[in-house]
Coordinates of C-alpha atoms and ligand atoms in Angstrom, one line a residue:
M1 CA -8.3 280.6 149.7
D2 CA -9.0 282.9 146.8
T3 CA -6.1 285.4 146.6
T4 CA -5.4 288.3 144.2
L5 CA -2.4 290.6 144.4
Y6 CA -2.6 294.1 143.1
Y7 CA 1.0 295.0 142.2
A8 CA 3.4 297.1 140.2
P9 CA 6.8 295.7 139.1
G10 CA 9.5 296.3 141.7
A11 CA 7.3 298.2 144.1
A12 CA 6.5 297.3 147.7
S13 CA 4.3 294.6 146.3
F14 CA 7.5 292.8 145.3
L15 CA 7.8 291.4 148.9
V16 CA 4.2 290.0 148.9
H17 CA 4.6 288.6 145.4
W18 CA 7.9 287.0 146.3
L19 CA 6.4 285.3 149.4
L20 CA 3.3 284.1 147.5
I21 CA 5.7 282.3 145.1
E22 CA 8.1 281.1 147.9
L23 CA 5.2 279.8 149.9
D24 CA 3.5 278.3 146.9
V25 CA 0.2 280.1 147.6
P26 CA -2.1 280.0 144.5
H27 CA -2.9 283.5 143.5
R28 CA -3.9 285.8 140.7
L29 CA -2.1 289.0 139.7
N30 CA -3.6 292.3 138.9
L31 CA -1.2 294.8 137.4
V32 CA -1.7 298.4 138.6
D33 CA -0.5 301.0 136.2
T34 CA 1.1 303.4 138.6
A35 CA 2.4 305.7 135.8
A36 CA -1.3 306.2 134.8
K37 CA -2.2 306.7 138.5
V38 CA -4.6 303.8 138.5
Q39 CA -3.8 303.5 142.3
K40 CA -5.7 306.8 142.8
S41 CA -8.8 305.7 140.9
P42 CA -12.1 305.4 142.9
E43 CA -12.1 301.6 142.1
Y44 CA -8.7 301.1 143.5
L45 CA -9.2 303.5 146.5
A46 CA -12.2 301.3 147.4
L47 CA -9.7 298.5 147.9
N48 CA -6.9 300.5 149.4
P49 CA -7.7 304.0 150.6
N50 CA -4.0 304.8 150.8
G51 CA -3.8 304.7 147.0
V52 CA -0.6 302.6 147.0
V53 CA 0.4 299.1 146.1
P54 CA 0.3 296.4 147.3
T55 CA -3.2 295.3 148.0
L56 CA -3.9 291.6 148.6
V57 CA -7.5 290.5 148.3
I58 CA -8.1 287.4 150.3
D59 CA -11.5 285.7 149.8
G60 CA -13.0 289.0 148.8
K61 CA -11.4 291.0 151.6
P62 CA -8.8 293.6 150.7
Q63 CA -5.8 293.9 153.0
Y64 CA -2.8 296.3 152.6
E65 CA 0.6 297.2 154.1
A66 CA 3.4 295.1 152.6
A67 CA 5.0 294.2 156.0
A68 CA 1.7 293.2 157.5
L69 CA 0.9 291.1 154.5
A70 CA 4.3 289.3 154.7
M71 CA 3.6 288.5 158.4
L72 CA 0.1 287.3 157.5
L73 CA 1.4 285.0 154.8
A74 CA 4.1 283.6 157.1
E75 CA 1.5 282.9 159.8
R76 CA -0.9 281.2 157.4
N77 CA 1.8 279.0 156.0
P78 CA 3.6 277.9 159.2
D79 CA 5.1 274.8 157.7
A80 CA 7.5 277.0 155.8
R81 CA 8.9 278.3 159.1
L82 CA 9.4 281.9 157.9
A83 CA 8.2 283.4 161.2
P84 CA 9.0 282.3 164.7
A85 CA 5.9 280.9 166.5
F86 CA 4.2 282.9 169.3
D87 CA 6.2 281.0 172.0
D88 CA 9.5 281.0 170.2
A89 CA 12.4 282.8 171.9
K90 CA 13.1 284.7 168.7
R91 CA 9.5 286.1 168.4
G92 CA 10.5 289.4 170.0
D93 CA 13.5 289.9 167.6
Y94 CA 11.3 289.0 164.7
L95 CA 8.6 291.6 165.6
Q96 CA 11.3 294.1 166.3
W97 CA 12.9 293.7 162.9
M98 CA 9.7 293.8 161.0
F99 CA 8.6 297.0 162.6
N100 CA 12.1 298.4 162.5
L101 CA 12.3 297.9 158.7
A102 CA 8.7 299.2 158.3
N103 CA 9.1 302.3 160.5
M104 CA 12.8 303.3 160.1
V105 CA 13.9 302.1 156.7
Q106 CA 11.0 301.9 154.3
P107 CA 9.8 305.5 155.1
L108 CA 13.2 306.8 154.1
F109 CA 12.7 305.2 150.7
R110 CA 9.3 306.9 150.4
Q111 CA 11.2 310.2 150.9
W112 CA 13.8 309.2 148.4
W113 CA 11.3 308.3 145.7
Y114 CA 8.7 311.0 146.5
P115 CA 10.9 313.8 147.8
G116 CA 8.2 316.4 147.3
E117 CA 5.9 314.8 149.9
P118 CA 7.7 315.9 153.2
A119 CA 8.2 319.6 152.3
G120 CA 7.0 320.4 148.8
E121 CA 8.6 320.1 145.4
T122 CA 10.8 323.2 145.9
N123 CA 12.6 321.4 148.7
A124 CA 12.9 318.0 146.9
D125 CA 16.7 318.3 146.3
A126 CA 17.3 319.1 150.0
I127 CA 15.2 316.2 151.1
R128 CA 17.0 313.7 148.8
A129 CA 20.4 315.1 149.9
H130 CA 19.5 314.4 153.6
C131 CA 17.9 311.1 152.8
A132 CA 20.8 309.3 151.2
P133 CA 23.1 309.4 154.2
R134 CA 20.3 308.4 156.5
I135 CA 19.6 305.3 154.4
E136 CA 23.4 304.6 154.4
A137 CA 23.4 304.8 158.2
E138 CA 20.6 302.2 158.3
W139 CA 22.7 299.9 156.1
Q140 CA 25.7 300.4 158.4
R141 CA 23.5 299.6 161.5
I142 CA 22.0 296.5 160.0
D143 CA 25.3 295.3 158.5
G144 CA 26.8 295.5 162.0
H145 CA 24.0 293.4 163.4
L146 CA 24.5 290.8 160.7
A147 CA 28.3 290.7 161.3
A148 CA 27.7 290.0 165.0
R149 CA 24.6 287.8 164.8
G150 CA 23.9 286.8 161.2
P151 CA 23.9 285.4 158.6
Y152 CA 20.1 286.3 158.7
L153 CA 18.4 288.9 160.8
L154 CA 17.4 286.2 163.2
G155 CA 20.8 284.4 163.2
D156 CA 20.5 281.0 161.6
D157 CA 16.8 281.3 161.0
L158 CA 15.6 282.6 157.6
S159 CA 12.4 284.7 158.1
V160 CA 10.2 287.0 156.1
A161 CA 12.1 289.9 157.6
D162 CA 15.1 288.8 155.4
F163 CA 12.9 288.9 152.3
Y164 CA 11.7 292.4 153.3
L165 CA 15.3 293.6 153.9
V166 CA 16.4 292.3 150.5
M167 CA 13.5 294.2 148.8
L168 CA 14.6 297.4 150.5
M169 CA 18.2 296.8 149.6
R170 CA 17.1 296.4 146.0
W171 CA 15.6 299.8 146.1
S172 CA 19.0 301.4 146.8
R173 CA 20.6 299.9 143.7
N174 CA 20.9 303.2 141.8
M175 CA 21.7 305.3 144.9
P176 CA 25.2 306.9 145.4
K177 CA 26.1 304.0 147.9
P178 CA 23.9 301.0 147.3
A179 CA 23.3 298.4 150.1
M180 CA 25.4 295.8 148.3
E181 CA 28.5 297.7 149.3
W182 CA 28.1 296.4 152.9
P183 CA 29.5 292.9 152.9
H184 CA 27.1 291.2 155.3
L185 CA 24.1 292.7 153.7
A186 CA 25.5 291.6 150.3
A187 CA 26.0 288.1 151.6
L188 CA 22.4 287.9 152.8
A189 CA 21.1 289.2 149.5
H190 CA 23.1 286.7 147.5
R191 CA 21.6 283.9 149.6
L192 CA 18.1 285.1 148.9
K193 CA 18.6 285.9 145.3
A194 CA 19.7 282.3 144.8
L195 CA 16.2 281.1 145.7
P196 CA 14.2 279.8 142.7
S197 CA 11.3 282.0 143.9
F198 CA 13.5 285.1 143.2
T199 CA 14.0 284.0 139.6
T200 CA 10.3 283.3 139.1
L201 CA 9.4 286.6 140.6
Y202 CA 11.7 288.4 138.2
A203 CA 10.3 286.6 135.3
R204 CA 6.7 287.3 136.3
E205 CA 7.3 291.0 137.0
G206 CA 9.5 291.4 133.9
L207 CA 12.4 292.7 136.0
T208 CA 16.0 292.8 134.9
E209 CA 17.9 295.2 137.1
W210 CA 19.7 293.8 140.1
A211 CA 19.1 290.2 138.9
Ligands
LIG301 N1 3.3 301.5 153.6 C1 2.9 301.0 152.3 C2 3.7 301.8 151.3 C3 3.4 301.4 149.9 C4 4.0 302.3 148.8 O1 4.5 303.4 149.1 N2 3.9 301.9 147.5 C5 4.4 302.7 146.5 C6 5.2 301.9 145.5 S1 6.7 301.2 146.3 C7 3.2 303.2 145.6 O2 2.2 302.6 145.5 N3 3.4 304.4 145.0 C8 2.4 305.1 144.2 C9 1.8 306.3 144.8 O3 2.2 306.6 146.0 O4 1.0 306.9 144.2 C10 3.2 299.5 152.2 O5 4.3 299.1 152.6 O6 2.4 298.8 151.6

């Protein structure tokens, strides 16, 4: 399988890059200069019409959406057991958590990082002010779940949903109340940050914050 990841350090591509390393999938990296808006260039839009990272080109076919790519990688590498099989009792919870993170949590970060999008630049401060407590409420909800049924989102079974959650947690590191202030979330993040793949990812993306 010929695989190329279009990425930007620390962006939503972080999840896909991390899993490519964790699953030992041979791949090439293509750095997208988001500050220079390369993601809005005609060449990139031909790969990903949303004009965002990540894009994963597999055997010449571009695919996008970080959560979908994480699920695809888990399915194509079943020996790693990072997703419950179709007939596994935990399959429903797995799908629920992947979509919950993608639909409820990640969009709040889009608002936090791009507060002009929902209601224009003049309302950016108000959007951010409303966004922070909503993200904190998500941490409270997920921490409660981990307290009752952790240590991972699927109990004793590590899955790509946990990698996804840790990436989202990382994005809160400079917020007024970062995710690491919730004890069960912090415990999960410490477990995943201890993986050798996390260290490799940091080195390859040149990241230092939240190491
Ligand atoms: N739903 C998309 C969202 C991706 C996304 O928002 N990526 C951001 C970086 S985290 C991006 O490319 N921003 C640049 C831009 O919007 O121009 C996914 O999960 O893949």
